[in-house]
Short mmCIF file of C-alpha atoms in Angstrom, two decimals:
data_model
loop_
_atom_site.label_atom_id
_atom_site.label_comp_id
_atom_site.label_asym_id
_atom_site.label_seq_id
_atom_site.Cartn_x
_atom_site.Cartn_y
_atom_site.Cartn_z
CA UNK A 1 -29.91 -1.39 -49.35
CA UNK A 2 -27.91 -2.47 -46.30
CA UNK A 3 -24.87 -0.52 -45.18
CA UNK A 4 -21.64 -2.45 -45.77
CA UNK A 5 -20.43 -2.97 -42.21
CA UNK A 6 -16.75 -3.47 -43.07
CA UNK A 7 -16.73 -0.30 -45.19
CA UNK A 8 -18.51 1.57 -42.40
CA UNK A 9 -15.87 0.55 -39.86
CA UNK A 10 -12.98 1.12 -42.28
CA UNK A 11 -14.05 4.71 -42.93
CA UNK A 12 -14.21 5.50 -39.21
CA UNK A 13 -10.79 3.97 -38.65
CA UNK A 14 -9.28 5.96 -41.51
CA UNK A 15 -10.71 9.17 -40.04
CA UNK A 16 -8.99 8.43 -36.74
CA UNK A 17 -5.68 7.75 -38.48
CA UNK A 18 -5.92 11.01 -40.44
CA UNK A 19 -6.22 12.92 -37.15
CA UNK A 20 -3.43 10.95 -35.41
CA UNK A 21 -6.06 9.56 -33.03
CA UNK A 22 -5.82 5.89 -33.95
CA UNK A 23 -4.79 3.56 -31.15
CA UNK A 24 -3.34 0.05 -31.00
CA UNK A 25 -2.89 -2.41 -28.18
CA UNK A 26 0.79 -2.94 -27.49
CA UNK A 27 2.60 -5.15 -25.02
CA UNK A 28 4.88 -3.24 -22.62
CA UNK A 29 8.33 -2.64 -24.08
CA UNK A 30 11.20 -0.61 -22.72
CA UNK A 31 11.66 0.90 -19.28
CA UNK A 32 8.37 1.86 -17.63
CA UNK A 33 7.74 5.60 -17.31
CA UNK A 34 3.99 5.44 -17.90
CA UNK A 35 2.26 2.89 -15.67
CA UNK A 36 0.30 3.49 -12.48
CA UNK A 37 2.48 1.04 -10.56
CA UNK A 38 3.79 3.94 -8.51
CA UNK A 39 5.39 1.95 -5.69
CA UNK A 40 6.56 -0.88 -7.95
CA UNK A 41 4.45 -3.39 -6.02
CA UNK A 42 3.12 -5.36 -8.99
CA UNK A 43 6.47 -7.20 -9.17
CA UNK A 44 7.35 -7.11 -5.48
CA UNK A 45 8.46 -10.55 -4.30
CA UNK A 46 7.34 -10.11 -0.68
CA UNK A 47 3.89 -8.99 -1.82
CA UNK A 48 3.67 -12.01 -4.12
CA UNK A 49 4.57 -14.27 -1.18
CA UNK A 50 1.83 -12.74 0.99
CA UNK A 51 -0.62 -13.16 -1.89
CA UNK A 52 0.17 -16.86 -2.35
CA UNK A 53 -0.19 -17.41 1.40
CA UNK A 54 -3.61 -15.72 1.36
CA UNK A 55 -4.75 -17.96 -1.50
CA UNK A 56 -4.62 -21.07 0.67
CA UNK A 57 -8.06 -22.53 1.27
CA UNK A 58 -9.88 -20.14 -1.07
CA UNK A 59 -12.00 -21.34 -4.01
CA UNK A 60 -11.31 -20.00 -7.50
CA UNK A 61 -14.56 -18.45 -8.78
CA UNK A 62 -17.19 -16.76 -6.66
CA UNK A 63 -19.99 -18.69 -8.48
CA UNK A 64 -22.46 -15.82 -8.78
CA UNK A 65 -23.39 -12.27 -7.85
CA UNK A 66 -23.06 -11.17 -4.23
CA UNK A 67 -26.85 -11.30 -3.79
CA UNK A 68 -27.05 -14.87 -5.09
CA UNK A 69 -24.37 -17.25 -3.82
CA UNK A 70 -21.35 -15.07 -4.49
CA UNK A 71 -21.06 -13.55 -1.01
CA UNK A 72 -18.96 -14.95 1.81
CA UNK A 73 -17.57 -14.08 5.21
CA UNK A 74 -14.24 -13.33 3.52
CA UNK A 75 -15.90 -10.56 1.48
CA UNK A 76 -17.42 -9.14 4.65
CA UNK A 77 -14.07 -9.20 6.44
CA UNK A 78 -12.33 -7.54 3.50
CA UNK A 79 -14.89 -4.75 3.33
CA UNK A 80 -14.63 -4.13 7.08
CA UNK A 81 -10.89 -3.81 6.64
CA UNK A 82 -11.30 -1.46 3.67
CA UNK A 83 -13.75 0.72 5.61
CA UNK A 84 -11.33 1.01 8.52
CA UNK A 85 -8.45 1.77 6.15
CA UNK A 86 -10.52 4.50 4.47
CA UNK A 87 -11.73 6.05 7.74
CA UNK A 88 -15.40 5.36 6.97
CA UNK A 89 -18.23 3.26 8.46
CA UNK A 90 -18.57 0.92 5.51
CA UNK A 91 -17.12 -0.14 2.17
CA UNK A 92 -18.25 -2.08 -0.89
CA UNK A 93 -15.76 -3.90 -3.10
CA UNK A 94 -15.90 -3.93 -6.92
CA UNK A 95 -13.85 -5.58 -9.65
CA UNK A 96 -12.60 -2.23 -11.01
CA UNK A 97 -12.65 1.50 -10.40
CA UNK A 98 -14.71 2.03 -13.54
CA UNK A 99 -17.40 -0.33 -12.25
CA UNK A 100 -17.38 1.33 -8.82
CA UNK A 101 -17.80 4.86 -10.20
CA UNK A 102 -20.37 3.84 -12.77
CA UNK A 103 -22.37 2.11 -10.03
CA UNK A 104 -22.09 4.83 -7.40
CA UNK A 105 -23.13 7.76 -9.54
CA UNK A 106 -25.81 6.04 -11.62
CA UNK A 107 -27.37 4.72 -8.40
CA UNK A 108 -27.05 7.71 -6.09
CA UNK A 109 -28.01 10.66 -8.26
CA UNK A 110 -31.30 10.05 -10.12
CA UNK A 111 -33.86 12.86 -10.42
CA UNK A 112 -33.59 13.79 -6.75
CA UNK A 113 -30.02 15.10 -7.09
CA UNK A 114 -28.04 17.96 -8.60
CA UNK A 115 -24.39 17.23 -9.33
CA UNK A 116 -21.55 19.73 -9.76
CA UNK A 117 -18.55 18.03 -11.38
CA UNK A 118 -15.09 19.26 -12.25
CA UNK A 119 -14.59 19.19 -16.03
CA UNK A 120 -11.55 16.92 -15.67
CA UNK A 121 -13.15 14.05 -13.75
CA UNK A 122 -12.62 10.51 -14.97
CA UNK A 123 -14.68 9.01 -17.79
CA UNK A 124 -16.19 6.45 -15.40
CA UNK A 125 -17.71 9.26 -13.29
CA UNK A 126 -18.93 11.09 -16.39
CA UNK A 127 -20.65 7.92 -17.61
CA UNK A 128 -22.24 7.28 -14.21
CA UNK A 129 -23.60 10.84 -14.09
CA UNK A 130 -24.99 10.50 -17.62
CA UNK A 131 -26.71 7.23 -16.75
CA UNK A 132 -28.32 8.80 -13.70
CA UNK A 133 -30.22 11.37 -15.76
CA UNK A 134 -29.82 13.92 -12.97
CA UNK A 135 -29.45 17.67 -13.31
CA UNK A 136 -25.75 18.39 -13.78
CA UNK A 137 -23.38 21.36 -13.96
CA UNK A 138 -19.76 21.16 -15.09
CA UNK A 139 -17.29 23.70 -13.74
CA UNK A 140 -13.89 24.72 -15.09
CA UNK A 141 -11.11 22.59 -13.68
CA UNK A 142 -10.22 23.58 -10.10
CA UNK A 143 -11.99 26.96 -10.49
CA UNK A 144 -13.52 27.45 -7.04
CA UNK A 145 -14.98 30.82 -7.96
CA UNK A 146 -17.02 29.28 -10.76
CA UNK A 147 -18.08 26.40 -8.54
CA UNK A 148 -19.25 28.81 -5.82
CA UNK A 149 -21.27 30.78 -8.38
CA UNK A 150 -22.94 27.57 -9.60
CA UNK A 151 -23.68 26.40 -6.06
CA UNK A 152 -25.16 29.77 -5.18
CA UNK A 153 -27.39 29.77 -8.25
CA UNK A 154 -28.22 26.10 -8.81
CA UNK A 155 -28.09 24.22 -5.48
CA UNK A 156 -31.61 23.23 -4.43
CA UNK A 157 -32.88 22.73 -0.87
CA UNK A 158 -35.23 19.91 -1.87
CA UNK A 159 -32.55 17.91 -3.71
CA UNK A 160 -29.29 16.16 -2.90
CA UNK A 161 -26.53 18.56 -3.98
CA UNK A 162 -23.26 16.77 -4.76
CA UNK A 163 -19.82 18.08 -5.70
CA UNK A 164 -17.55 15.54 -7.42
CA UNK A 165 -13.76 15.72 -7.76
CA UNK A 166 -10.64 13.57 -7.99
CA UNK A 167 -8.13 14.19 -5.25
CA UNK A 168 -5.35 13.88 -7.86
CA UNK A 169 -6.38 14.16 -11.49
CA UNK A 170 -5.38 11.24 -13.67
CA UNK A 171 -4.25 13.25 -16.70
CA UNK A 172 -3.10 16.67 -15.41
CA UNK A 173 -1.68 15.14 -12.24
CA UNK A 174 -2.66 18.19 -10.19
CA UNK A 175 -4.45 18.25 -6.83
CA UNK A 176 -8.01 19.19 -5.99
CA UNK A 177 -8.17 21.87 -3.23
CA UNK A 178 -10.05 19.54 -0.88
CA UNK A 179 -10.04 21.72 2.25
CA UNK A 180 -11.53 24.65 0.33
CA UNK A 181 -14.02 22.35 -1.37
CA UNK A 182 -15.22 21.08 2.01
CA UNK A 183 -15.78 24.68 3.16
CA UNK A 184 -17.73 25.52 0.00
CA UNK A 185 -19.91 22.43 0.35
CA UNK A 186 -20.70 23.26 3.97
CA UNK A 187 -21.61 26.84 3.03
CA UNK A 188 -24.04 25.78 0.29
CA UNK A 189 -25.48 22.59 1.83
CA UNK A 190 -23.77 20.24 -0.62
CA UNK A 191 -21.99 16.92 -0.13
CA UNK A 192 -18.49 16.16 -1.44
CA UNK A 193 -17.46 12.90 -3.14
CA UNK A 194 -13.75 12.32 -3.78
CA UNK A 195 -12.20 9.80 -6.16
CA UNK A 196 -8.88 8.84 -4.53
CA UNK A 197 -7.69 6.55 -7.37
CA UNK A 198 -4.25 8.14 -7.79
CA UNK A 199 -3.75 8.99 -4.12
CA UNK A 200 -4.57 5.62 -2.53
CA UNK A 201 -1.39 3.96 -1.30
CA UNK A 202 0.65 7.16 -1.57
CA UNK A 203 -0.84 9.86 0.67
CA UNK A 204 -1.92 9.90 4.30
CA UNK A 205 -0.52 8.28 7.42
CA UNK A 206 -1.66 4.80 6.36
CA UNK A 207 -1.81 5.46 2.62
CA UNK A 208 -5.58 5.90 2.43
CA UNK A 209 -5.26 9.05 0.32
CA UNK A 210 -5.52 12.82 0.39
CA UNK A 211 -8.72 12.83 2.43
CA UNK A 212 -6.87 11.01 5.20
CA UNK A 213 -3.80 13.24 4.83
CA UNK A 214 -5.93 16.37 5.30
CA UNK A 215 -7.98 14.80 8.12
CA UNK A 216 -11.26 15.06 6.19
CA UNK A 217 -12.85 11.56 6.33
CA UNK A 218 -15.85 12.83 8.31
CA UNK A 219 -16.28 15.83 6.00
CA UNK A 220 -16.93 13.88 2.78
CA UNK A 221 -19.91 11.78 1.75
CA UNK A 222 -17.85 9.06 0.09
CA UNK A 223 -14.45 8.21 -1.31
CA UNK A 224 -13.59 5.85 -4.15
CA UNK A 225 -10.32 3.91 -4.04
CA UNK A 226 -8.53 1.64 -6.50
CA UNK A 227 -6.08 -1.14 -5.73
CA UNK A 228 -4.71 -1.37 -9.28
CA UNK A 229 -2.36 1.60 -9.04
CA UNK A 230 -0.03 2.25 -6.10
CA UNK A 231 -1.32 -0.86 -4.32
CA UNK A 232 -0.09 -3.01 -7.20
CA UNK A 233 -3.02 -5.43 -7.47
CA UNK A 234 -6.62 -5.04 -8.72
CA UNK A 235 -10.14 -4.02 -7.76
CA UNK A 236 -11.71 -0.97 -6.16
CA UNK A 237 -14.04 0.03 -3.37
CA UNK A 238 -16.47 2.74 -2.35
CA UNK A 239 -16.17 3.92 1.26
CA UNK A 240 -18.89 5.82 3.10
CA UNK A 241 -21.65 5.52 5.65
CA UNK A 242 -23.40 2.24 6.37
CA UNK A 243 -26.60 3.67 4.91
CA UNK A 244 -24.84 4.48 1.63
CA UNK A 245 -23.45 0.95 1.39
CA UNK A 246 -26.91 -0.49 2.13
CA UNK A 247 -28.40 1.62 -0.67
CA UNK A 248 -25.72 0.46 -3.12
CA UNK A 249 -26.28 -3.19 -2.27
CA UNK A 250 -29.97 -2.73 -3.06
CA UNK A 251 -29.93 -0.39 -6.06
CA UNK A 252 -26.47 -0.33 -7.68
CA UNK A 253 -26.93 -2.23 -10.95
CA UNK A 254 -23.21 -2.81 -11.70
CA UNK A 255 -22.97 -4.43 -8.25
CA UNK A 256 -26.22 -6.39 -8.31
CA UNK A 257 -26.02 -7.79 -11.83
CA UNK A 258 -22.40 -8.88 -12.06
CA UNK A 259 -20.57 -11.95 -10.81
CA UNK A 260 -18.71 -11.21 -7.59
CA UNK A 261 -14.94 -10.73 -7.92
CA UNK A 262 -12.94 -13.95 -7.89
CA UNK A 263 -11.39 -14.96 -4.60
CA UNK A 264 -7.84 -14.47 -5.85
CA UNK A 265 -8.64 -10.74 -6.02
CA UNK A 266 -9.51 -10.80 -2.33
CA UNK A 267 -6.23 -12.55 -1.59
CA UNK A 268 -4.31 -9.95 -3.56
CA UNK A 269 -5.88 -6.86 -1.99
CA UNK A 270 -5.54 -8.29 1.53
CA UNK A 271 -1.88 -8.97 0.80
CA UNK A 272 -1.36 -5.42 -0.43
CA UNK A 273 -3.04 -3.93 2.64
CA UNK A 274 -0.86 -6.09 4.89
CA UNK A 275 2.25 -5.13 2.96
CA UNK A 276 1.44 -1.41 3.18
CA UNK A 277 0.87 -1.72 6.93
CA UNK A 278 4.37 -3.18 7.29
CA UNK A 279 6.40 -1.20 4.77
CA UNK A 280 4.20 1.52 3.30
CA UNK A 281 5.76 4.36 5.27
CA UNK A 282 9.31 3.76 4.07
CA UNK A 283 8.16 3.08 0.51
CA UNK A 284 6.23 6.35 0.36
CA UNK A 285 9.19 8.28 1.79
CA UNK A 286 11.54 6.82 -0.85
CA UNK A 287 9.01 7.40 -3.62
CA UNK A 288 8.59 11.10 -2.91
CA UNK A 289 12.34 11.66 -2.53
CA UNK A 290 12.96 10.15 -5.96
CA UNK A 291 9.94 11.90 -7.46
CA UNK A 292 11.01 15.37 -6.28
CA UNK A 293 14.34 15.18 -8.14
CA UNK A 294 12.72 13.69 -11.25
CA UNK A 295 10.00 16.33 -11.47
CA UNK A 296 12.51 19.13 -10.90
CA UNK A 297 14.28 17.97 -14.06
CA UNK A 298 11.01 17.65 -16.01
CA UNK A 299 9.89 21.15 -15.04
CA UNK A 300 13.27 22.53 -16.14
CA UNK A 301 12.84 20.85 -19.54
CA UNK A 302 9.35 22.31 -19.84
CA UNK A 303 10.60 25.79 -18.94
CA UNK A 304 13.44 25.56 -21.47
CA UNK A 305 11.00 24.74 -24.26
CA UNK A 306 8.15 26.95 -23.01
CA UNK A 307 5.86 23.96 -22.53
CA UNK A 308 2.98 23.74 -20.09
CA UNK A 309 3.59 21.21 -17.34
CA UNK A 310 1.59 20.18 -14.26
CA UNK A 311 1.41 17.58 -11.53
CA UNK A 312 4.22 18.59 -9.22
CA UNK A 313 4.13 16.66 -5.95
CA UNK A 314 1.86 13.93 -7.28
CA UNK A 315 2.56 10.69 -9.14
CA UNK A 316 1.53 11.96 -12.61
CA UNK A 317 3.41 14.64 -14.55
CA UNK A 318 1.63 16.12 -17.57
CA UNK A 319 3.83 17.63 -20.29
CA UNK A 320 1.53 19.35 -22.79
CA UNK A 321 2.74 19.21 -26.43
CA UNK A 322 -0.63 20.28 -27.90
CA UNK A 323 -0.13 18.65 -31.32
CA UNK A 324 -1.19 14.99 -31.73
CA UNK A 325 1.50 14.16 -34.28
CA UNK A 326 4.24 15.70 -32.13
CA UNK A 327 3.11 13.75 -29.06
CA UNK A 328 3.16 10.54 -31.11
CA UNK A 329 6.58 11.30 -32.54
CA UNK A 330 8.09 11.90 -29.12
CA UNK A 331 6.47 8.73 -27.76
CA UNK A 332 7.70 6.60 -30.66
CA UNK A 333 11.22 8.02 -30.56
CA UNK A 334 11.42 7.32 -26.83
CA UNK A 335 10.22 3.77 -27.54
CA UNK A 336 12.99 3.34 -30.12
CA UNK A 337 15.37 4.14 -27.28
CA UNK A 338 13.76 1.48 -25.03
CA UNK A 339 11.78 3.90 -22.84
CA UNK A 340 8.02 3.57 -22.46
CA UNK A 341 6.09 6.82 -22.11
CA UNK A 342 2.65 7.37 -23.66
CA UNK A 343 1.04 10.12 -25.70
CA UNK A 344 -2.41 11.04 -24.43
CA UNK A 345 -4.71 12.45 -27.10
CA UNK A 346 -8.35 13.46 -27.50
CA UNK A 347 -10.93 12.46 -26.40
CA UNK A 348 -9.04 11.58 -23.21
CA UNK A 349 -7.82 15.18 -23.15
CA UNK A 350 -9.42 18.18 -24.90
CA UNK A 351 -8.60 19.05 -28.52
CA UNK A 352 -5.25 20.78 -28.83
CA UNK A 353 -4.08 19.38 -25.48
CA UNK A 354 -2.12 16.27 -26.51
CA UNK A 355 0.41 15.46 -23.83
CA UNK A 356 2.96 13.06 -22.50
CA UNK A 357 1.69 11.48 -19.30
CA UNK A 358 4.82 10.67 -17.33
CA UNK A 359 5.09 8.58 -14.16
CA UNK A 360 8.01 7.32 -12.09
CA UNK A 361 7.57 3.85 -10.58
CA UNK A 362 9.74 3.42 -7.50
CA UNK A 363 11.48 0.50 -9.23
CA UNK A 364 13.36 2.90 -11.55
CA UNK A 365 17.07 3.38 -10.80
CA UNK A 366 19.09 6.57 -11.24
CA UNK A 367 20.76 5.44 -14.46
CA UNK A 368 17.34 4.81 -16.05
CA UNK A 369 16.04 8.16 -14.83
CA UNK A 370 19.04 10.05 -16.21
CA UNK A 371 18.69 8.31 -19.59
CA UNK A 372 15.02 9.25 -19.73
CA UNK A 373 15.61 12.91 -18.89
CA UNK A 374 18.51 13.27 -21.34
CA UNK A 375 16.73 11.54 -24.21
CA UNK A 376 13.49 13.46 -23.70
CA UNK A 377 15.39 16.75 -23.69
CA UNK A 378 17.28 15.77 -26.84
CA UNK A 379 14.09 14.77 -28.73
CA UNK A 380 12.27 17.95 -27.79
CA UNK A 381 15.30 20.03 -28.83
CA UNK A 382 15.15 18.47 -32.30
CA UNK A 383 11.38 18.75 -32.77
CA UNK A 384 10.41 22.09 -31.25
#
């Protein structure tokens, strides 16, 4: 007897609803306090103008994978620019950060590698590591003592030992101790890979990220960057040595077996790089001034209600409410008041760690910020 597919799916959906883990796609409504558009560039008129100018003379589709007919001199020029921006010898451009991470880790690791990954790394890195089939060890988030113990016991001289972190973690919003991680890797003959997704555009002299800010480009094996967050557009790239890029071109399945990104993506990322060269410094200065005041208020709210909070100094603030239903209630009540903040629940975060993931796009004005802080405080007062 065949399983009734509709009944099978219905039962799984009902289980999710019973645990307050069901999700729905919703169009943005209310004032944005949840997106990754940190510098407000997705709606910036000058950036749009640069983008339209860059579109001139470009075809629409790329017509095939990069190894068929999908490559062009414009891709080569873009990647040279991305490598220079990232402080590395080479770069390889992908349609998304998920594709870049999946490709890098599934290609690089294999049986000849041992990977040591922070427990809070992004799902795309986790999936890439799983696909690789390599020997792996997961260490408690930002616990350098545990990492050192694992490196001492499990690093192998005849294998590629890799430590993997995010410079700023996408859910907690806290920082990886990169300088200390570099020292540990050097001590135990390991290489460091840093995902700069939430730091690109915000940190460093040119906006390349935390690795640039801490003057560590030559101390890491590779960095991964996304253009869909602070840069306001789309796509991602891996930056590293020329030999790494050559290996990826030859063995990275998500790169080899996918149609090359459309040319309008090239136009957009070139426009964003140009815009950041011209105005990035002042934008970052204004962003961090506004953020400091906003996070001071959020941390006061957390202290008043004895809630765990993290992410100070970075673009993501995590306010841990623990209970799924409470996180949903706060999110929905904020939405009723025309403010968009999202509840993050398992499996994105561990069980019992439901949270509000709060961001502050630079496009927010003081009146909107004050309304958000006051309403959030009022809702928590009523429900805690």
